[in-house]
Every structure is written in C-alpha cells, then in structure tokens.
Amino acid sequence: MKPIVIDQNAIRSENRRRILHLLVRERELTILEISQALEISIPTVTKNINQFIAEGIAEEAGTSASTGGRRPAIIRFLPNAYYSIGVEFSAERVIRIVLANLDSHIEDSLNLVCPDFQDMPSIMASICEQINATLNERHISLKHVLGIGFALPGTVNEDRKFLYAAPSLGIGQILFSDYEALFRLPIFVENDANAAVMAELALGDLPAMKNVVFLSILPHSIRGGIVVGGHLYHGCNKRAGKFSHIAIALDGAPCSCGRSGCWESFASINALLGMYRERTGASASVDGIFARMKAGEATAQQTLDQYANYVAIGIRNILLIQDPHYVILGGVLSRFEEEFLPLLREKIFSGHAILQQDDVQIICASLKEDAAILGAALLPLEKIYTAHE
Ligand SMILES: [Zn+2]
C-alpha cells in the first residue's frame, strides 16, 4: 500500500481559501467567530488574518462587545484593496473592458468598437491605453491590480494563454502571454462560455450547482460551458461545449465547419431574426420580436414558437448526453426569462417519455450579459485565494 503523504502546502492553501471566503461573505468577524465557524484552530486563523492585514485585504476595525476579559478585535474585509480587469472580445466586433474589485463589483466599464481584429498589436495597445487611463483617473496603481482576464469567442488553451482560433472574428494563433510586458500585468485567458459559467457558479444565484451546462446563444453561434462535479470541463482538445456544430438535421444550410444541418443555423440569434424576416418581409431586433409577441402579433408568436422548437432539439440532445442539474441560458435571450422560458420548457419536455421537467432546471443566467466578462475578471482574482508564504 502506498503511504499517505500529507501535503502541508495544500492544507495551508485550503485554510486560507476557506477563511477568506467566509470573511468576504460576512464582511466583519472576530478571530474566535472564524475559528468556531470553520473549525480551524485560533493560531491558524490568527496567522492567516495577520497575513491578510499585511497584504492589505483586511484591517482591524474596532472591538466587539465581550462578556468579560479583553474585547476581541473585529476583522473587516477590504474589497477595494485590489482590482482585476476583465476584457471580452465579442463576435459583434466590440471589445468590452471592465474594472472589478475583490467583490467582483464592476467599478468601471467601457466599450471599444473594433470593426477589424486583424492588427492585434494595435488592438492590444488601445486596450492598454484605455486601462491605464481608467487606473490613472481612479488613482489605482498597477501593484493593486491582480491581472487581466480575457474572455474569447473561440478555442483557447488557458494554460498556454493561447487562442487557437476565433472564426467569428477571423483570428487565431495568438499567444496572449506576448502582451504581458505591454500591460505590465499577468494575463489570463478563457473561452467566453467557460468564463460565463464560472461566473454563474461563483457569483450567481445558485452557488450549490454541481453539474451545469451554460448555453450562450449568440448572433452567429451557440457556445457552451460545461461544469462536471463543480469543475469546468475543457475536453481533450479544448472543444467541449462547441454546441454550434451539433447536427440536428440531415440537410440544411452549409456550415463553416464543412457540414450542414448544424444547430447554429437553426437556433442562433441570426436564425431567429431570419425566420421573422422570412415570414414578414421586415427586419426586427430580438427586443422588437419579443415586444411584438407581447403586443399579440401572431407572426411574432409563430416565429418564437418555431424558434423555441429548434432551441429545444439541441437542449434535449445535451440533456440526454450530460444529464445536468441545470441548463443556464446566457446571451441576449437571458433578458427574456418570462417570455421565453415557459415556451422553451414546453418544447423540450412535452411528449418525451424519458426527459421530465423535474429532472433538470432550465434557467436564465442571473448575471445576464455580464456573465462572460465577470468570469474573465474572476480569473486573476483566483490568485488572492491561493497566495500564501
Ligand atoms: Zn457546423
């Protein structure tokens, strides 16, 4: 039998993570309260708290009432001790940049319109300029910024900080670590749907989620983030969750993947807009179609009914493969929870002998369209939970 080796570093790191999570949640606690809540010894809690104070993420904030003896110090979490930057490249040719504090609260947000992504060095220089201007304006020094997280619409190797390909932007083979010297900050990268599901898990309404599929339905594509047992599943070739190219028909429009009948050509946002245009001869936005449905327009109702059917086919396939606890709908559709979810649920489950409504929760992203960028900003924040001497 192999001897069991106790990894002291892992225990120290786990203690730090648990203490910090509790302090972030409760904001103010005494050392005794932390020790009792987490069943960690007072000397270990004290050592960690002293470390947090030295790092600037906590402070002593007066004393608590005591039943006798010395009054214990209150330890207070300081959410603005450090910041993180999230950057999202979207297929709509917009670069969104946010500054978030340790609470993942968006302190500043700006958009750069970027019609062409080909000249990456110039794009990175513009992003860097914007970030530096924001930090100067807020008197935040670089040493209080943990890093920059990029949420990218493509296949990403997060360990190598490498974007293999983002076909919607026509770019690929980009090594993001090449730009760390320019930003003078560590860079982190993640696929946008993976970043979104991480944010939903860490910051969303349902923190106890274990097995989750996040579906980001976008203008040209459908991307997914898959969480199994609480961990993001990237897949052998970093392609897990490329739901766009699940085939749902033998025939259909030819697809960029070289085949036809792919889910994205039936269920992407552009497919919805195209269906409405075909029926009416007129263009409308997603907001417009939902507004017309609510106003009782029959064509808008029929279009959404047909569209929900197409979305449901793909979701049924996913449910049969993955059997998750939750399917979270992200992207623009997450804004139409009341109008779209009941219809979608009916299309998924009605008449199916195996899949039942109660087996899985189909919900909308609680972070709405901020999910991916908050996930990007979370990537550097992870450092604060793992750092130790
Ligand atoms: Zn395809």
Short mmCIF file of C-alpha atoms and ligand atoms in Angstrom, two decimals:
data_model
loop_
_atom_site.label_atom_id
_atom_site.label_comp_id
_atom_site.label_asym_id
_atom_site.label_seq_id
_atom_site.Cartn_x
_atom_site.Cartn_y
_atom_site.Cartn_z
CA MET A 1 0.00 0.00 0.00
CA LYS A 2 1.24 3.47 -0.87
CA PRO A 3 1.99 5.64 2.19
CA ILE A 4 -0.37 8.61 2.58
CA VAL A 5 1.57 11.85 2.25
CA ILE A 6 0.07 14.90 3.96
CA ASP A 7 0.56 17.93 1.73
CA GLN A 8 1.10 20.81 4.22
CA ASN A 9 1.00 23.41 1.45
CA ALA A 10 -2.38 22.17 0.23
CA ILE A 11 -3.81 22.32 3.78
CA ARG A 12 -2.44 25.84 4.30
CA SER A 13 -3.89 26.92 0.98
CA GLU A 14 -7.29 25.34 1.72
CA ASN A 15 -7.41 27.07 5.15
CA ARG A 16 -6.62 30.40 3.53
CA ARG A 17 -9.33 29.92 0.94
CA ARG A 18 -12.00 28.97 3.48
CA ILE A 19 -11.16 31.82 5.89
CA LEU A 20 -11.13 34.39 3.09
CA HIS A 21 -14.41 33.15 1.58
CA LEU A 22 -16.08 33.45 5.00
CA LEU A 23 -14.68 36.94 5.56
CA VAL A 24 -15.74 38.06 2.05
CA ARG A 25 -19.26 36.80 2.73
CA GLU A 26 -19.67 38.10 6.29
CA ARG A 27 -17.51 41.26 5.88
CA GLU A 28 -16.71 41.60 9.63
CA LEU A 29 -15.84 38.82 12.09
CA THR A 30 -13.68 38.20 15.13
CA ILE A 31 -10.93 35.57 15.07
CA LEU A 32 -12.93 33.46 17.54
CA GLU A 33 -16.03 33.60 15.29
CA ILE A 34 -13.98 32.48 12.27
CA SER A 35 -12.36 29.68 14.27
CA GLN A 36 -15.73 28.41 15.50
CA ALA A 37 -17.49 28.69 12.14
CA LEU A 38 -14.80 26.82 10.21
CA GLU A 39 -13.42 24.57 12.99
CA ILE A 40 -9.91 25.86 12.34
CA SER A 41 -7.61 26.47 15.34
CA ILE A 42 -7.23 30.03 16.67
CA PRO A 43 -3.45 30.14 15.99
CA THR A 44 -4.05 29.14 12.34
CA VAL A 45 -6.83 31.71 11.91
CA THR A 46 -4.65 34.39 13.58
CA LYS A 47 -1.73 33.60 11.27
CA ASN A 48 -3.93 33.90 8.19
CA ILE A 49 -5.59 37.10 9.38
CA ASN A 50 -2.16 38.68 10.06
CA GLN A 51 -1.21 37.73 6.51
CA PHE A 52 -4.42 39.32 5.11
CA ILE A 53 -3.70 42.52 7.08
CA ALA A 54 -0.11 42.58 5.75
CA GLU A 55 -1.44 42.16 2.21
CA GLY A 56 -3.99 44.95 2.75
CA ILE A 57 -7.11 42.84 2.14
CA ALA A 58 -8.33 43.09 5.76
CA GLU A 59 -7.98 45.50 8.65
CA GLU A 60 -8.72 45.64 12.36
CA ALA A 61 -11.90 47.68 12.78
CA GLY A 62 -12.53 48.34 16.45
CA THR A 63 -13.51 45.82 19.07
CA SER A 64 -16.51 43.62 19.61
CA ALA A 65 -18.62 43.55 22.79
CA SER A 66 -17.29 40.92 25.17
CA THR A 67 -18.80 39.03 28.07
CA GLY A 68 -15.60 39.52 30.05
CA GLY A 69 -11.85 39.91 29.64
CA ARG A 70 -10.18 41.66 26.71
CA ARG A 71 -12.58 42.73 23.97
CA PRO A 72 -11.80 40.86 20.75
CA ALA A 73 -10.78 42.78 17.61
CA ILE A 74 -13.18 42.87 14.67
CA ILE A 75 -11.55 41.91 11.38
CA ARG A 76 -13.00 43.68 8.36
CA PHE A 77 -12.65 42.68 4.70
CA LEU A 78 -11.48 45.47 2.35
CA PRO A 79 -13.00 44.89 -1.10
CA ASN A 80 -11.14 47.75 -2.75
CA ALA A 81 -7.66 46.57 -1.71
CA TYR A 82 -7.09 45.03 -5.16
CA TYR A 83 -8.72 45.13 -8.55
CA SER A 84 -8.96 42.90 -11.56
CA ILE A 85 -9.58 43.72 -15.21
CA GLY A 86 -11.88 41.75 -17.50
CA VAL A 87 -11.76 42.08 -21.29
CA GLU A 88 -14.30 40.47 -23.60
CA PHE A 89 -13.88 40.16 -27.38
CA SER A 90 -17.35 39.78 -28.80
CA ALA A 91 -18.41 38.50 -32.19
CA GLU A 92 -20.37 41.75 -32.54
CA ARG A 93 -16.96 43.40 -33.03
CA VAL A 94 -16.96 45.15 -29.70
CA ILE A 95 -14.28 44.94 -27.04
CA ARG A 96 -15.65 45.44 -23.55
CA ILE A 97 -13.30 46.32 -20.71
CA VAL A 98 -14.29 46.32 -17.03
CA LEU A 99 -12.54 47.13 -13.79
CA ALA A 100 -13.81 44.93 -10.92
CA ASN A 101 -12.95 44.99 -7.22
CA LEU A 102 -12.47 41.95 -4.95
CA ASP A 103 -16.26 41.64 -4.64
CA SER A 104 -16.48 41.28 -8.46
CA HIS A 105 -18.39 44.53 -8.47
CA ILE A 106 -17.98 46.37 -11.79
CA GLU A 107 -16.43 49.74 -10.89
CA ASP A 108 -15.88 50.91 -14.44
CA SER A 109 -16.95 49.66 -17.85
CA LEU A 110 -16.22 50.84 -21.38
CA ASN A 111 -16.64 49.59 -24.93
CA LEU A 112 -14.25 49.87 -27.85
CA VAL A 113 -15.82 49.36 -31.26
CA CYS A 114 -13.43 47.23 -33.28
CA PRO A 115 -14.56 46.52 -36.85
CA ASP A 116 -11.41 44.58 -37.67
CA PHE A 117 -9.45 42.31 -35.34
CA GLN A 118 -6.54 41.60 -37.71
CA ASP A 119 -3.99 44.04 -36.27
CA MET A 120 -3.72 42.53 -32.79
CA PRO A 121 -0.66 44.58 -31.63
CA SER A 122 -2.58 47.86 -32.27
CA ILE A 123 -5.74 46.50 -30.62
CA MET A 124 -3.77 45.48 -27.53
CA ALA A 125 -2.08 48.92 -27.46
CA SER A 126 -5.54 50.59 -27.50
CA ILE A 127 -6.82 48.33 -24.71
CA CYS A 128 -3.69 49.08 -22.66
CA GLU A 129 -4.15 52.83 -23.18
CA GLN A 130 -7.78 52.65 -22.01
CA ILE A 131 -6.89 50.58 -18.94
CA ASN A 132 -4.08 52.94 -17.95
CA ALA A 133 -6.36 55.97 -18.39
CA THR A 134 -9.03 54.38 -16.16
CA LEU A 135 -6.49 53.44 -13.48
CA ASN A 136 -4.95 56.95 -13.51
CA GLU A 137 -8.36 58.56 -13.22
CA ARG A 138 -9.14 56.43 -10.19
CA HIS A 139 -5.65 56.78 -8.67
CA ILE A 140 -5.16 53.00 -8.68
CA SER A 141 -1.54 51.88 -9.04
CA LEU A 142 -0.62 48.78 -11.08
CA LYS A 143 0.54 47.00 -7.94
CA HIS A 144 -3.08 46.95 -6.79
CA VAL A 145 -4.23 45.23 -9.99
CA LEU A 146 -4.03 41.44 -9.92
CA GLY A 147 -4.12 40.95 -13.68
CA ILE A 148 -6.22 40.94 -16.83
CA GLY A 149 -8.60 38.15 -17.79
CA PHE A 150 -9.67 37.79 -21.43
CA ALA A 151 -12.96 36.08 -22.40
CA LEU A 152 -12.57 34.98 -26.01
CA PRO A 153 -15.08 33.66 -28.56
CA GLY A 154 -13.05 30.66 -29.63
CA THR A 155 -10.93 27.65 -28.77
CA VAL A 156 -8.46 28.54 -26.05
CA ASN A 157 -5.63 26.82 -24.21
CA GLU A 158 -5.85 28.55 -20.84
CA ASP A 159 -2.56 27.11 -19.55
CA ARG A 160 -0.57 28.29 -22.56
CA LYS A 161 -2.57 31.56 -22.75
CA PHE A 162 -3.14 30.73 -26.39
CA LEU A 163 -6.10 31.36 -28.71
CA TYR A 164 -6.17 28.63 -31.35
CA ALA A 165 -8.97 30.14 -33.40
CA ALA A 166 -11.90 32.53 -33.11
CA PRO A 167 -13.62 32.04 -36.51
CA SER A 168 -16.30 34.67 -35.77
CA LEU A 169 -13.55 37.31 -35.56
CA GLY A 170 -11.37 35.75 -38.26
CA ILE A 171 -8.38 35.47 -35.93
CA GLY A 172 -6.28 32.72 -34.38
CA GLN A 173 -2.81 31.55 -33.30
CA ILE A 174 -2.47 34.38 -30.77
CA LEU A 175 -0.17 33.96 -27.80
CA PHE A 176 -1.55 36.33 -25.16
CA SER A 177 1.49 35.99 -22.88
CA ASP A 178 3.38 38.00 -25.54
CA TYR A 179 1.42 41.04 -24.33
CA GLU A 180 2.17 40.76 -20.61
CA ALA A 181 5.19 43.08 -20.96
CA LEU A 182 2.99 45.72 -22.64
CA PHE A 183 0.34 45.66 -19.89
CA ARG A 184 2.92 45.04 -17.11
CA LEU A 185 0.30 42.68 -15.65
CA PRO A 186 -0.28 38.92 -15.70
CA ILE A 187 -2.73 37.83 -18.41
CA PHE A 188 -5.28 35.01 -18.14
CA VAL A 189 -7.45 33.69 -20.97
CA GLU A 190 -10.59 31.58 -21.16
CA ASN A 191 -13.27 30.73 -23.68
CA ASP A 192 -16.21 33.13 -23.17
CA ALA A 193 -18.84 30.47 -22.39
CA ASN A 194 -16.47 28.84 -19.88
CA ALA A 195 -15.82 32.23 -18.28
CA ALA A 196 -19.59 32.80 -18.08
CA VAL A 197 -20.35 29.51 -16.36
CA MET A 198 -17.53 30.13 -13.87
CA ALA A 199 -19.03 33.50 -13.01
CA GLU A 200 -22.51 32.00 -12.60
CA LEU A 201 -21.05 29.39 -10.27
CA ALA A 202 -19.03 31.86 -8.19
CA LEU A 203 -21.36 34.88 -8.21
CA GLY A 204 -24.76 33.74 -9.46
CA ASP A 205 -27.91 32.93 -7.53
CA LEU A 206 -27.29 29.19 -7.29
CA PRO A 207 -23.94 28.59 -5.63
CA ALA A 208 -24.61 24.90 -4.97
CA MET A 209 -24.58 23.96 -8.65
CA LYS A 210 -22.50 20.88 -9.45
CA ASN A 211 -23.34 19.69 -12.96
CA VAL A 212 -24.17 22.55 -15.23
CA VAL A 213 -24.36 23.35 -18.92
CA PHE A 214 -24.20 27.04 -19.81
CA LEU A 215 -25.59 27.86 -23.25
CA SER A 216 -24.57 31.11 -24.82
CA ILE A 217 -26.84 31.73 -27.80
CA LEU A 218 -25.14 34.38 -29.91
CA PRO A 219 -25.80 36.06 -33.27
CA HIS A 220 -23.73 33.59 -35.28
CA SER A 221 -23.12 30.68 -32.93
CA ILE A 222 -24.08 28.67 -29.85
CA ARG A 223 -21.33 28.11 -27.33
CA GLY A 224 -21.39 26.13 -24.14
CA GLY A 225 -19.55 25.91 -20.85
CA ILE A 226 -19.71 22.54 -19.13
CA VAL A 227 -19.22 22.00 -15.40
CA VAL A 228 -18.98 18.46 -14.06
CA GLY A 229 -18.77 17.88 -10.33
CA GLY A 230 -18.16 21.60 -9.73
CA HIS A 231 -15.21 21.71 -12.16
CA LEU A 232 -15.02 23.22 -15.61
CA TYR A 233 -14.65 20.55 -18.27
CA HIS A 234 -12.47 21.73 -21.18
CA GLY A 235 -12.20 18.43 -23.05
CA CYS A 236 -9.26 16.62 -24.62
CA ASN A 237 -8.87 19.16 -27.44
CA LYS A 238 -10.39 22.14 -25.58
CA ARG A 239 -13.53 21.74 -27.69
CA ALA A 240 -16.05 20.69 -25.06
CA GLY A 241 -19.23 22.73 -25.44
CA LYS A 242 -18.86 23.65 -29.12
CA PHE A 243 -22.60 23.14 -29.46
CA SER A 244 -22.90 25.18 -32.67
CA HIS A 245 -21.99 22.14 -34.75
CA ILE A 246 -24.23 19.51 -33.21
CA ALA A 247 -26.20 18.35 -36.26
CA ILE A 248 -29.97 18.45 -35.82
CA ALA A 249 -30.96 17.80 -39.46
CA LEU A 250 -29.66 15.68 -42.32
CA ASP A 251 -29.96 18.61 -44.67
CA GLY A 252 -29.81 22.30 -44.03
CA ALA A 253 -27.70 25.29 -44.82
CA PRO A 254 -23.99 24.61 -45.38
CA CYS A 255 -21.96 25.46 -42.27
CA SER A 256 -18.48 26.94 -41.71
CA CYS A 257 -17.46 23.56 -40.24
CA GLY A 258 -17.79 21.97 -43.66
CA ARG A 259 -21.01 20.05 -42.96
CA SER A 260 -24.67 21.03 -42.96
CA GLY A 261 -27.66 20.76 -40.63
CA CYS A 262 -25.74 22.30 -37.69
CA TRP A 263 -27.69 23.59 -34.68
CA GLU A 264 -26.39 27.17 -35.09
CA SER A 265 -28.04 27.54 -38.50
CA PHE A 266 -31.43 26.81 -36.84
CA ALA A 267 -31.07 28.23 -33.34
CA SER A 268 -28.55 31.11 -33.34
CA ILE A 269 -29.91 34.64 -32.85
CA ASN A 270 -29.41 35.38 -36.54
CA ALA A 271 -31.53 32.31 -37.35
CA LEU A 272 -34.35 33.79 -35.22
CA LEU A 273 -34.06 37.15 -36.96
CA GLY A 274 -34.00 35.40 -40.36
CA MET A 275 -37.17 33.41 -39.55
CA TYR A 276 -39.04 36.59 -38.66
CA ARG A 277 -37.79 38.33 -41.80
CA GLU A 278 -38.89 35.41 -43.95
CA ARG A 279 -42.41 35.48 -42.51
CA THR A 280 -42.94 39.23 -42.60
CA GLY A 281 -40.50 40.61 -45.16
CA ALA A 282 -39.48 43.10 -42.45
CA SER A 283 -36.45 43.19 -40.14
CA ALA A 284 -36.75 43.32 -36.38
CA SER A 285 -34.33 43.06 -33.45
CA VAL A 286 -34.67 40.40 -30.74
CA ASP A 287 -36.21 43.06 -28.46
CA GLY A 288 -38.56 44.02 -31.28
CA ILE A 289 -39.75 40.43 -31.87
CA PHE A 290 -40.44 39.87 -28.15
CA ALA A 291 -42.21 43.24 -27.89
CA ARG A 292 -44.44 42.32 -30.84
CA MET A 293 -45.17 38.92 -29.35
CA LYS A 294 -46.24 40.61 -26.10
CA ALA A 295 -48.41 43.00 -28.08
CA GLY A 296 -50.21 39.98 -29.54
CA GLU A 297 -48.73 39.94 -33.06
CA ALA A 298 -49.44 36.45 -34.45
CA THR A 299 -46.35 36.32 -36.71
CA ALA A 300 -44.01 37.12 -33.81
CA GLN A 301 -45.71 34.42 -31.72
CA GLN A 302 -45.41 31.83 -34.52
CA THR A 303 -41.77 32.75 -35.14
CA LEU A 304 -40.83 32.37 -31.47
CA ASP A 305 -42.77 29.10 -31.29
CA GLN A 306 -40.82 27.66 -34.24
CA TYR A 307 -37.52 29.05 -32.90
CA ALA A 308 -38.13 27.58 -29.41
CA ASN A 309 -38.61 24.20 -31.11
CA TYR A 310 -35.17 24.42 -32.72
CA VAL A 311 -33.51 25.51 -29.47
CA ALA A 312 -35.30 22.67 -27.66
CA ILE A 313 -34.00 19.96 -30.04
CA GLY A 314 -30.38 20.82 -29.19
CA ILE A 315 -31.09 21.10 -25.46
CA ARG A 316 -32.78 17.67 -25.49
CA ASN A 317 -29.63 16.18 -27.06
CA ILE A 318 -27.48 17.84 -24.41
CA LEU A 319 -29.75 16.59 -21.59
CA LEU A 320 -29.51 13.04 -22.92
CA ILE A 321 -25.70 13.16 -23.09
CA GLN A 322 -24.91 15.12 -19.96
CA ASP A 323 -27.93 14.80 -17.60
CA PRO A 324 -27.00 18.03 -15.76
CA HIS A 325 -28.69 19.62 -12.73
CA TYR A 326 -29.00 22.93 -14.55
CA VAL A 327 -29.03 24.33 -18.06
CA ILE A 328 -28.35 28.06 -17.94
CA LEU A 329 -29.36 30.18 -20.87
CA GLY A 330 -26.96 33.10 -21.46
CA GLY A 331 -26.61 35.84 -24.05
CA VAL A 332 -29.41 38.14 -25.13
CA LEU A 333 -32.17 35.56 -24.52
CA SER A 334 -31.40 35.67 -20.79
CA ARG A 335 -33.22 39.02 -20.76
CA PHE A 336 -36.50 37.36 -21.80
CA GLU A 337 -36.90 34.86 -18.99
CA GLU A 338 -40.65 35.40 -18.51
CA GLU A 339 -41.49 35.37 -22.20
CA PHE A 340 -39.20 32.64 -23.49
CA LEU A 341 -38.51 30.06 -20.74
CA PRO A 342 -42.06 28.67 -20.32
CA LEU A 343 -42.29 28.18 -24.11
CA LEU A 344 -38.83 26.59 -24.26
CA ARG A 345 -39.57 24.22 -21.35
CA GLU A 346 -42.78 23.08 -23.02
CA LYS A 347 -40.94 22.36 -26.29
CA ILE A 348 -38.17 20.44 -24.52
CA PHE A 349 -40.31 18.16 -22.38
CA SER A 350 -43.73 17.76 -23.95
CA GLY A 351 -44.34 14.23 -25.16
CA HIS A 352 -40.91 12.94 -24.11
CA ALA A 353 -41.02 9.62 -22.27
CA ILE A 354 -37.54 9.91 -20.71
CA LEU A 355 -36.93 13.61 -20.06
CA GLN A 356 -39.12 15.11 -17.32
CA GLN A 357 -39.40 18.77 -16.22
CA ASP A 358 -38.50 17.99 -12.63
CA ASP A 359 -35.24 16.26 -13.57
CA VAL A 360 -33.42 19.43 -14.59
CA GLN A 361 -33.73 23.17 -14.06
CA ILE A 362 -33.73 25.28 -17.21
CA ILE A 363 -32.93 28.81 -16.07
CA CYS A 364 -31.58 32.13 -17.36
CA ALA A 365 -28.12 33.46 -16.45
CA SER A 366 -28.57 35.54 -13.30
CA LEU A 367 -25.64 37.75 -14.36
CA LYS A 368 -27.34 38.27 -17.75
CA GLU A 369 -24.96 39.62 -20.40
CA ASP A 370 -22.27 40.38 -17.77
CA ALA A 371 -21.59 36.68 -17.14
CA ALA A 372 -18.63 36.24 -19.52
CA ILE A 373 -16.85 39.46 -18.63
CA LEU A 374 -17.26 38.89 -14.88
CA GLY A 375 -15.84 35.40 -15.44
CA ALA A 376 -12.86 36.99 -17.21
CA ALA A 377 -12.32 39.38 -14.28
CA LEU A 378 -12.52 36.43 -11.87
CA LEU A 379 -9.51 34.70 -13.44
CA PRO A 380 -6.86 36.98 -11.85
CA LEU A 381 -8.85 37.11 -8.55
CA GLU A 382 -8.16 33.43 -8.01
CA LYS A 383 -4.61 34.47 -7.01
CA ILE A 384 -5.84 36.19 -3.87
CA TYR A 385 -7.40 32.94 -2.64
CA THR A 386 -4.36 30.75 -3.27
CA ALA A 387 -1.43 33.04 -2.39
CA HIS A 388 0.46 32.05 0.73
CA GLU A 389 4.01 32.38 2.05
ZN ZN B 1 -21.24 23.26 -38.40
#
